[in-house]
């Protein structure tokens, strides 16, 4: 069988070397290296040619709304409405440029992955050691690795001494992985392949040698890179809904323009006038301000979120979180603090809960103090000058022991002055223990820590409660401590057993005749405010699902601590080995996966499959991540959220949003902002359509009745320039209702305007149109004005009706004088500005001549104000009724 078809981690060392045709003592010859480089290529990730600027720019113009706006601009220019045409083109230009620059950044998402290969590495070739660029490695090369090295390719270990590797970027495992030579099961997940080193990971402790089994795109890192390149980014819900609305408006606009023109001509209206009016109405019917309103609403939301530690890479992502129904979150650093902490000590004298940040003092128990002392002595980490884990060097578990020792005022430096270290037996994955020898009281103290099972097997006594003596460790007592170990492990704690002994000289065997002191339990504590954030998500109808590379017991324990699950029935955890691609799942399996809140030991491809599964179920999915392994799922999700503090560059560049503080609470803030934005865009769309369709109904009615048109073409365009910009923009930046996070997410397929909203648009448009027609009739019949003066009355009635109508868009259940519309200072500013521009349309000589308006006197103004306020009075009456009897949504 060709080596490429075998699993190197499941093969013994000898068989791996034989399959690769290499001797570990000699390595490959230079001739063989060249032959293999020709066959396998360089050890580099493939650089997919990014799309050029032209292709990205073209993509920005494929939106249905943009196409409709382009058609509207053409119509405006054809009818010599130059100002309108230029304004519409400006809208297209702004949206295109914003989308272009956001996309331009996104296409470079894989550059960070490629930079990880730019290292040099020690190899054995032709019987000699040499240093070569990592890109020149080939399968079969023998690579020498030691602490601090970045692994340059996928390696099968052939020698290892106390080796521990930080694989967090690939597996999500927060604790360095112990490495050994024995082969593992062929079905072992990535995090449990203890005989392999993977490209891009870092050696934390120890040294060893490995034979290259995969280079370039044949590595695990290369496979993840390929997944991220191939993951299709779904268009955001807002983009899809704006396109749907635009397509619907296109047909409505064409139909209405044709009907108005045909009806007017058939009724005897002047042909040229009706064609001009139909074109003006066609342009007016399209809410050309909607894309720019959406852009400004999103940009303002982006600014608000940046102030709350959420940086947005793509504008539509701001709204997407508002539609989110599921948040996939990693455990380490998002739900937890990403710092191991000693919280539990179990010893013969008691069961202690410790908190290095300021908890119970160990001074009252000598045995507890001795356990902390041994944990500090048997240690290779350093807390640095600040004596804090943030600046720690070494294994996070050992750093946590040093931090816990400070509770008893045990500084490693001071202890080593009192008890100098004379020998160290480094941690060995084969025996799962570490020991240090220290001069003390004319003899030698041996301090030991390690895996509980391993330490218990080599202990023959146990400390007495006062810590000064010992008692025999009988079989029954040993069994009792084994049971305690299992119980604590079930709580998701990382356990170490602590032991000691005294010997006469430093040459004594370290792991014989030990005295058991007790067990210490460490864990990565929940992050500040995480439980409250999860509760807020639950109140908002959002499911939070943990997807981690950690062990199931650890994931379950954290899930309970943060409130992700609150009962044994809820706490079921699905292991990565039990996951299958969505297309291979039965309906029952789909339901089970969709109901699960914790997934453990999950690899990058399975994260991608989970995102696909939820999207196929119609959910809007947000995915958080920080590692290289998260990049494919971050790209595939509706919105990818990367961690700013500990996130890799690959994760940050492919994500839609980056959290500067790595906090789940920042996501909750973003969700709220996203919901507000969608609601504001919906209000702006309703406002534009209600008032614009009213124009069409009024003109169509006059055409059919063969009476003077209530609006001239230029008056229609003037009104739309005013009201589709200022009041609509003011609505787009409103504060939103305070109770928005107590409402469930909107349905995944809900469009910007639902059936209820379209009915409202039709109803309010008819009411406003009737008021405009009434104003025209009052001007002609009651006030006996000339035609242009009467048209001015109807023109002003429509203009002011649009301004007052904005107050009808307050939320259901809100109060008349305390609602999001009244609180919005931009609304009041837009009303004042537009009122001034309406007055200018009548009383500014040059402008009044172009718009064909006339002075209407006090009686005319009474008609304008009286009729324009009627829709608002009706709307407030309806809202008051709805407040008393809220309708079912």
Short mmCIF file of N, CA and C in Angstrom, two decimals, residues 33 47 140 147 250 292 296 313 346 475 509 530 539 575 610 628 663 676 725 753 828 860:
data_model
loop_
_atom_site.label_atom_id
_atom_site.label_comp_id
_atom_site.label_asym_id
_atom_site.label_seq_id
_atom_site.Cartn_x
_atom_site.Cartn_y
_atom_site.Cartn_z
N UNK A 33 16.38 13.69 -1.95
CA UNK A 33 15.63 14.91 -1.59
C UNK A 33 15.15 15.61 -2.85
N UNK A 47 -0.88 28.93 -2.87
CA UNK A 47 -1.35 30.32 -2.91
C UNK A 47 -2.35 30.46 -4.04
N UNK A 140 9.89 11.87 4.44
CA UNK A 140 11.04 11.01 4.70
C UNK A 140 12.19 11.73 5.36
N UNK A 147 12.56 22.31 22.51
CA UNK A 147 11.65 23.30 23.08
C UNK A 147 11.82 24.66 22.40
N UNK A 250 -39.06 46.20 -8.44
CA UNK A 250 -38.84 46.38 -9.88
C UNK A 250 -40.12 46.10 -10.65
N UNK A 292 -28.40 53.52 0.67
CA UNK A 292 -27.55 54.43 1.42
C UNK A 292 -28.02 54.54 2.87
N UNK A 296 -25.62 53.67 5.98
CA UNK A 296 -25.36 54.59 7.09
C UNK A 296 -25.79 53.97 8.42
N UNK A 313 -15.40 43.86 10.18
CA UNK A 313 -14.68 43.86 8.92
C UNK A 313 -15.60 44.10 7.72
N UNK A 346 -7.41 18.15 47.59
CA UNK A 346 -7.98 17.07 48.38
C UNK A 346 -6.84 16.31 49.04
N UNK A 475 -4.29 -1.25 50.27
CA UNK A 475 -5.02 -1.41 49.00
C UNK A 475 -6.37 -0.73 49.04
N UNK A 509 16.41 6.44 43.27
CA UNK A 509 15.34 6.34 42.29
C UNK A 509 14.21 7.31 42.67
N UNK A 530 -19.76 35.79 31.75
CA UNK A 530 -20.18 34.81 30.75
C UNK A 530 -21.57 34.27 31.06
N UNK A 539 -32.71 34.71 26.96
CA UNK A 539 -33.89 35.60 27.01
C UNK A 539 -34.22 36.14 25.63
N UNK A 575 -19.23 13.52 21.17
CA UNK A 575 -17.80 13.45 20.87
C UNK A 575 -17.59 13.59 19.37
N UNK A 610 -20.86 21.20 11.22
CA UNK A 610 -21.89 21.67 12.16
C UNK A 610 -22.51 22.98 11.67
N UNK A 628 -6.17 28.59 13.97
CA UNK A 628 -6.11 28.23 12.56
C UNK A 628 -7.23 27.25 12.24
N UNK A 663 -14.63 38.70 24.65
CA UNK A 663 -15.71 38.52 25.62
C UNK A 663 -17.02 38.18 24.94
N UNK A 676 -31.45 46.34 16.41
CA UNK A 676 -31.87 47.74 16.27
C UNK A 676 -31.73 48.19 14.83
N UNK A 725 -34.23 61.09 1.86
CA UNK A 725 -32.89 61.30 2.42
C UNK A 725 -32.97 61.63 3.91
N UNK A 753 -39.89 43.38 4.59
CA UNK A 753 -41.31 43.72 4.73
C UNK A 753 -42.13 42.43 4.65
N UNK A 828 -36.27 65.18 14.75
CA UNK A 828 -36.69 66.58 14.90
C UNK A 828 -35.87 67.48 13.99
N UNK A 860 -55.26 78.52 2.24
CA UNK A 860 -54.57 77.38 1.63
C UNK A 860 -53.72 76.64 2.64
#
